[in-house]
C-alpha cells in the first residue's frame, strides 16, 4: 500500500539525517486543517475530433486519474473544491487555470504518441501505453503543484515550474519506486529536446527549464531514488545519461524533493500525525 505523505517525509529525513526536518514546534501546535469536504473532482469532456476519442476512452477505462485523485483527496484538505479535467484544448498542453481547474489536453497525448512512434516504431502497444500513462501522471502532479502553491499560499523559493516537476518526481517515485514512470517522463523531454535543433529557436525566455534540462533533471531523480539500481544505465557520457558531476548529487536531490514537498504539505494533511 502507498505510504502517506507524512511517513514519506519521515523516511526522507531519516535518510538525510537532517535536523529540523520533521514537524516543527509550530506545526505540532497548529490546529489541524478545518475538516471540510472540499475535494478534487475529475471530469472527462467529450472531444469533438474523432481521433481524440480513444484517449477519453482509455483514460476512463484505466481510472488512473480517478485513483490518484482518490489518494490526494484522502491525504489533503483543500480550501475550495477544484477539478481535474481532460479535454480538447486546441494545443498540446496541460495547465492550472489559476482559479479552480487543472486541465490535461487530449492534444498532448496525441502529440506524445506520434513522437513516440517515430522514435520507437517497433515497440509494442504495451510500452506506448505505459509511456502515455507516465505522462498523464506527471501532468497530474505537475499541475497539482501549481494548484497547491496557489491554494495553500506556499512559498516558491525558486523556479515554480521546476518545483512542480519536483512534486511530480516525488509522487511518482512513491507510486512506482522502480523509476519506470519517471524514466518515461525523462524520455518525453529527451524526445522534445530532439526538436530543439536550432539553438536560436529554443525558448530560453520561457519560465519552464528547457527540454534538455528537464530530461536530465528527471533522469537525475530516477537515478537519485535508487543509485545502485540505475548507475549502469543512467550514469555516463552517452546521450540521455548523467555526467558523473551531476549524478553524484542526485540522491541528495531526490531526497530533498521529497523532504521539501513533504514539509510544505504537512500542515494541509487531512490526518495530522
Ligand atoms: Zn507548469
XYZ file of C-alpha atoms and ligand atoms in Angstrom:
274
model
C 0.000 0.000 0.000
C 1.224 3.506 -0.768
C 2.770 5.414 2.119
C 1.087 8.518 3.394
C 2.762 11.839 2.769
C 3.763 12.163 6.431
C 5.533 8.797 6.519
C 7.394 9.671 3.354
C 8.706 12.821 4.988
C 9.972 10.855 7.961
C 11.789 8.397 5.718
C 13.366 11.133 3.647
C 14.503 12.984 6.748
C 15.997 9.874 8.282
C 17.888 9.203 5.079
C 19.329 12.691 5.019
C 19.963 12.915 8.754
C 18.597 16.412 8.545
C 17.930 18.143 11.795
C 14.714 20.038 11.992
C 13.275 18.211 9.010
C 10.417 16.708 10.972
C 7.463 18.564 12.390
C 8.391 21.961 13.719
C 7.046 23.050 17.095
C 4.709 25.448 15.294
C 3.406 22.650 13.113
C 2.875 20.408 16.141
C 0.983 23.128 17.983
C -1.037 24.232 14.971
C -4.628 23.155 14.824
C -5.275 20.536 12.167
C -6.822 21.889 8.986
C -10.505 22.538 9.393
C -12.331 19.402 8.407
C -14.296 20.011 5.264
C -15.485 18.001 2.328
C -13.713 20.055 -0.344
C -12.008 17.839 -2.852
C -10.744 17.353 -6.375
C -13.382 16.143 -8.817
C -12.438 14.513 -12.116
C -14.324 15.429 -15.280
C -13.835 13.784 -18.674
C -15.002 16.006 -21.507
C -16.067 14.552 -24.819
C -13.790 15.517 -27.707
C -15.141 16.858 -30.988
C -12.344 15.310 -33.050
C -12.789 11.557 -33.580
C -9.020 10.943 -33.262
C -9.166 12.082 -29.639
C -11.969 9.739 -28.616
C -9.580 6.882 -27.839
C -7.755 8.994 -25.220
C -11.020 9.705 -23.446
C -11.949 6.025 -23.578
C -8.545 4.878 -22.291
C -8.380 7.449 -19.509
C -11.815 6.442 -18.294
C -11.134 2.718 -18.592
C -7.756 2.906 -16.825
C -9.077 5.112 -13.984
C -5.563 6.234 -13.130
C -6.619 9.851 -12.742
C -9.513 8.736 -10.513
C -7.143 6.567 -8.466
C -4.640 9.392 -7.892
C -7.453 11.821 -7.123
C -8.846 9.432 -4.537
C -5.391 9.224 -2.946
C -4.869 13.001 -2.933
C -8.383 13.647 -1.572
C -7.687 11.187 1.230
C -4.397 12.905 2.090
C -5.021 16.641 1.703
C -7.521 19.240 2.849
C -8.446 21.828 0.233
C -9.769 25.330 0.918
C -12.121 25.074 -2.082
C -13.412 22.427 -4.460
C -11.221 22.036 -7.510
C -11.380 19.861 -10.609
C -9.121 17.944 -12.940
C -10.481 17.978 -16.473
C -9.438 16.024 -19.546
C -10.449 17.845 -22.711
C -9.653 19.194 -26.127
C -7.761 22.474 -25.853
C -6.600 23.139 -29.413
C -2.998 22.841 -28.235
C -0.778 20.109 -26.785
C -0.690 21.226 -23.165
C -1.682 20.755 -19.545
C -2.357 23.669 -17.207
C -3.771 25.055 -13.959
C -6.130 27.942 -14.649
C -5.173 29.933 -11.569
C -8.657 29.535 -10.053
C -10.031 26.049 -9.573
C -9.305 23.846 -12.557
C -6.431 21.705 -13.792
C -6.605 20.529 -17.401
C -4.981 17.815 -19.439
C -5.416 18.252 -23.181
C -6.014 15.269 -25.465
C -3.706 17.005 -27.937
C -0.767 16.447 -25.558
C -1.401 12.704 -25.611
C -1.852 12.674 -29.395
C 1.412 14.544 -29.978
C 3.297 12.398 -27.471
C 2.001 9.223 -29.115
C 3.030 10.467 -32.553
C 6.532 11.388 -31.407
C 6.990 8.118 -29.516
C 6.037 6.068 -32.569
C 8.585 7.946 -34.679
C 11.319 7.143 -32.170
C 10.277 3.572 -31.440
C 8.379 2.286 -34.490
C 8.849 -1.335 -33.405
C 7.673 -1.011 -29.807
C 4.561 -2.877 -28.783
C 1.331 -1.240 -27.659
C 2.057 -2.039 -24.005
C 5.181 0.158 -23.920
C 3.377 3.056 -25.572
C 0.536 2.622 -23.101
C 2.887 2.823 -20.104
C 4.639 5.809 -21.691
C 1.375 7.742 -22.079
C 0.235 6.757 -18.580
C 3.501 8.122 -17.207
C 2.911 11.446 -18.960
C -0.656 11.641 -17.669
C 0.537 11.087 -14.095
C 3.349 13.613 -14.497
C 0.910 16.203 -15.856
C -1.467 15.449 -12.969
C 1.092 16.098 -10.245
C 2.821 18.962 -12.050
C -0.483 20.832 -12.367
C -1.472 19.851 -8.834
C 1.761 21.502 -7.636
C 0.705 24.779 -9.274
C -2.722 24.472 -7.672
C -1.240 23.761 -4.231
C 1.254 26.629 -4.474
C -1.658 28.976 -5.036
C -4.363 27.467 -2.820
C -2.080 26.938 0.194
C -0.121 30.133 -0.486
C 3.082 28.091 -0.354
C 6.479 29.726 -0.632
C 8.157 29.250 -4.004
C 11.827 29.944 -3.429
C 12.977 29.170 -6.957
C 11.518 28.393 -10.346
C 7.856 27.387 -9.886
C 7.900 25.114 -12.947
C 10.929 23.281 -11.630
C 9.273 22.974 -8.210
C 6.197 21.486 -9.913
C 8.364 18.914 -11.701
C 9.857 18.014 -8.333
C 6.460 17.328 -6.737
C 5.726 15.055 -9.665
C 9.067 13.276 -9.211
C 8.359 12.791 -5.508
C 4.839 11.454 -6.041
C 5.697 9.235 -8.992
C 8.644 7.716 -7.128
C 6.361 6.897 -4.214
C 3.829 5.414 -6.593
C 6.341 3.339 -8.553
C 9.779 3.130 -6.863
C 11.477 1.296 -9.757
C 11.517 4.568 -11.706
C 9.704 3.371 -14.830
C 7.218 6.250 -14.737
C 9.854 8.912 -14.142
C 12.183 7.424 -16.761
C 9.345 7.740 -19.272
C 8.917 11.402 -18.378
C 12.674 11.880 -18.870
C 12.346 10.171 -22.251
C 9.478 12.502 -23.171
C 11.712 15.531 -22.595
C 14.575 13.903 -24.497
C 12.229 13.490 -27.441
C 11.049 17.087 -27.082
C 14.668 18.250 -26.878
C 15.439 16.430 -30.121
C 13.242 19.022 -31.863
C 15.337 21.847 -30.424
C 17.883 21.687 -33.218
C 18.292 25.430 -33.768
C 19.782 26.979 -30.667
C 18.305 30.371 -31.611
C 14.785 28.890 -31.693
C 14.925 27.408 -28.192
C 12.575 29.244 -25.823
C 15.245 30.435 -23.425
C 12.843 33.116 -22.210
C 10.258 30.567 -21.128
C 9.530 30.060 -17.446
C 9.996 26.286 -17.868
C 13.515 24.889 -17.845
C 14.422 23.952 -21.443
C 13.576 20.423 -22.599
C 17.142 19.080 -22.424
C 17.407 20.309 -18.847
C 14.082 18.786 -17.787
C 15.105 15.492 -19.410
C 18.282 15.304 -17.344
C 16.534 16.547 -14.210
C 14.041 13.681 -14.375
C 16.877 11.256 -15.148
C 18.678 12.579 -12.072
C 15.621 11.954 -9.892
C 15.175 8.405 -11.216
C 18.815 7.692 -10.520
C 18.781 9.524 -7.186
C 15.889 7.432 -5.865
C 17.951 4.261 -6.270
C 21.564 4.861 -7.392
C 22.657 1.238 -7.018
C 19.907 0.018 -9.320
C 20.309 2.657 -12.032
C 24.031 3.520 -12.066
C 24.959 1.325 -15.008
C 22.152 2.569 -17.237
C 21.928 6.216 -16.278
C 25.422 7.474 -15.497
C 27.910 8.004 -18.286
C 28.686 10.139 -21.290
C 26.103 8.772 -23.720
C 23.117 10.905 -24.814
C 20.494 10.820 -22.083
C 22.954 9.766 -19.385
C 24.034 11.828 -16.410
C 27.593 13.030 -16.228
C 29.263 11.929 -13.002
C 29.406 15.554 -11.810
C 25.573 15.725 -11.713
C 24.963 12.091 -10.802
C 26.763 12.351 -7.501
C 24.266 14.988 -6.318
C 21.111 13.167 -7.405
C 20.490 11.060 -4.303
C 20.517 14.227 -2.211
C 18.295 15.990 -4.790
C 15.708 13.216 -4.824
C 15.598 13.086 -1.015
C 15.392 16.879 -0.805
C 12.469 16.953 -3.240
C 10.583 14.505 -1.031
C 11.514 16.230 2.236
C 10.742 19.734 0.941
C 7.365 18.927 -0.561
C 6.503 16.726 2.416
C 7.216 19.637 4.742
C 5.213 22.088 2.627
C 2.196 19.773 2.530
C 2.308 18.647 6.148
C 0.118 21.445 7.564
C -2.534 20.570 4.979
C -2.752 16.827 5.649
C -6.224 15.576 6.454
C -4.821 13.391 9.219
C -2.072 15.084 11.244
C 0.462 12.628 12.576
Zn 3.721 24.199 -15.085
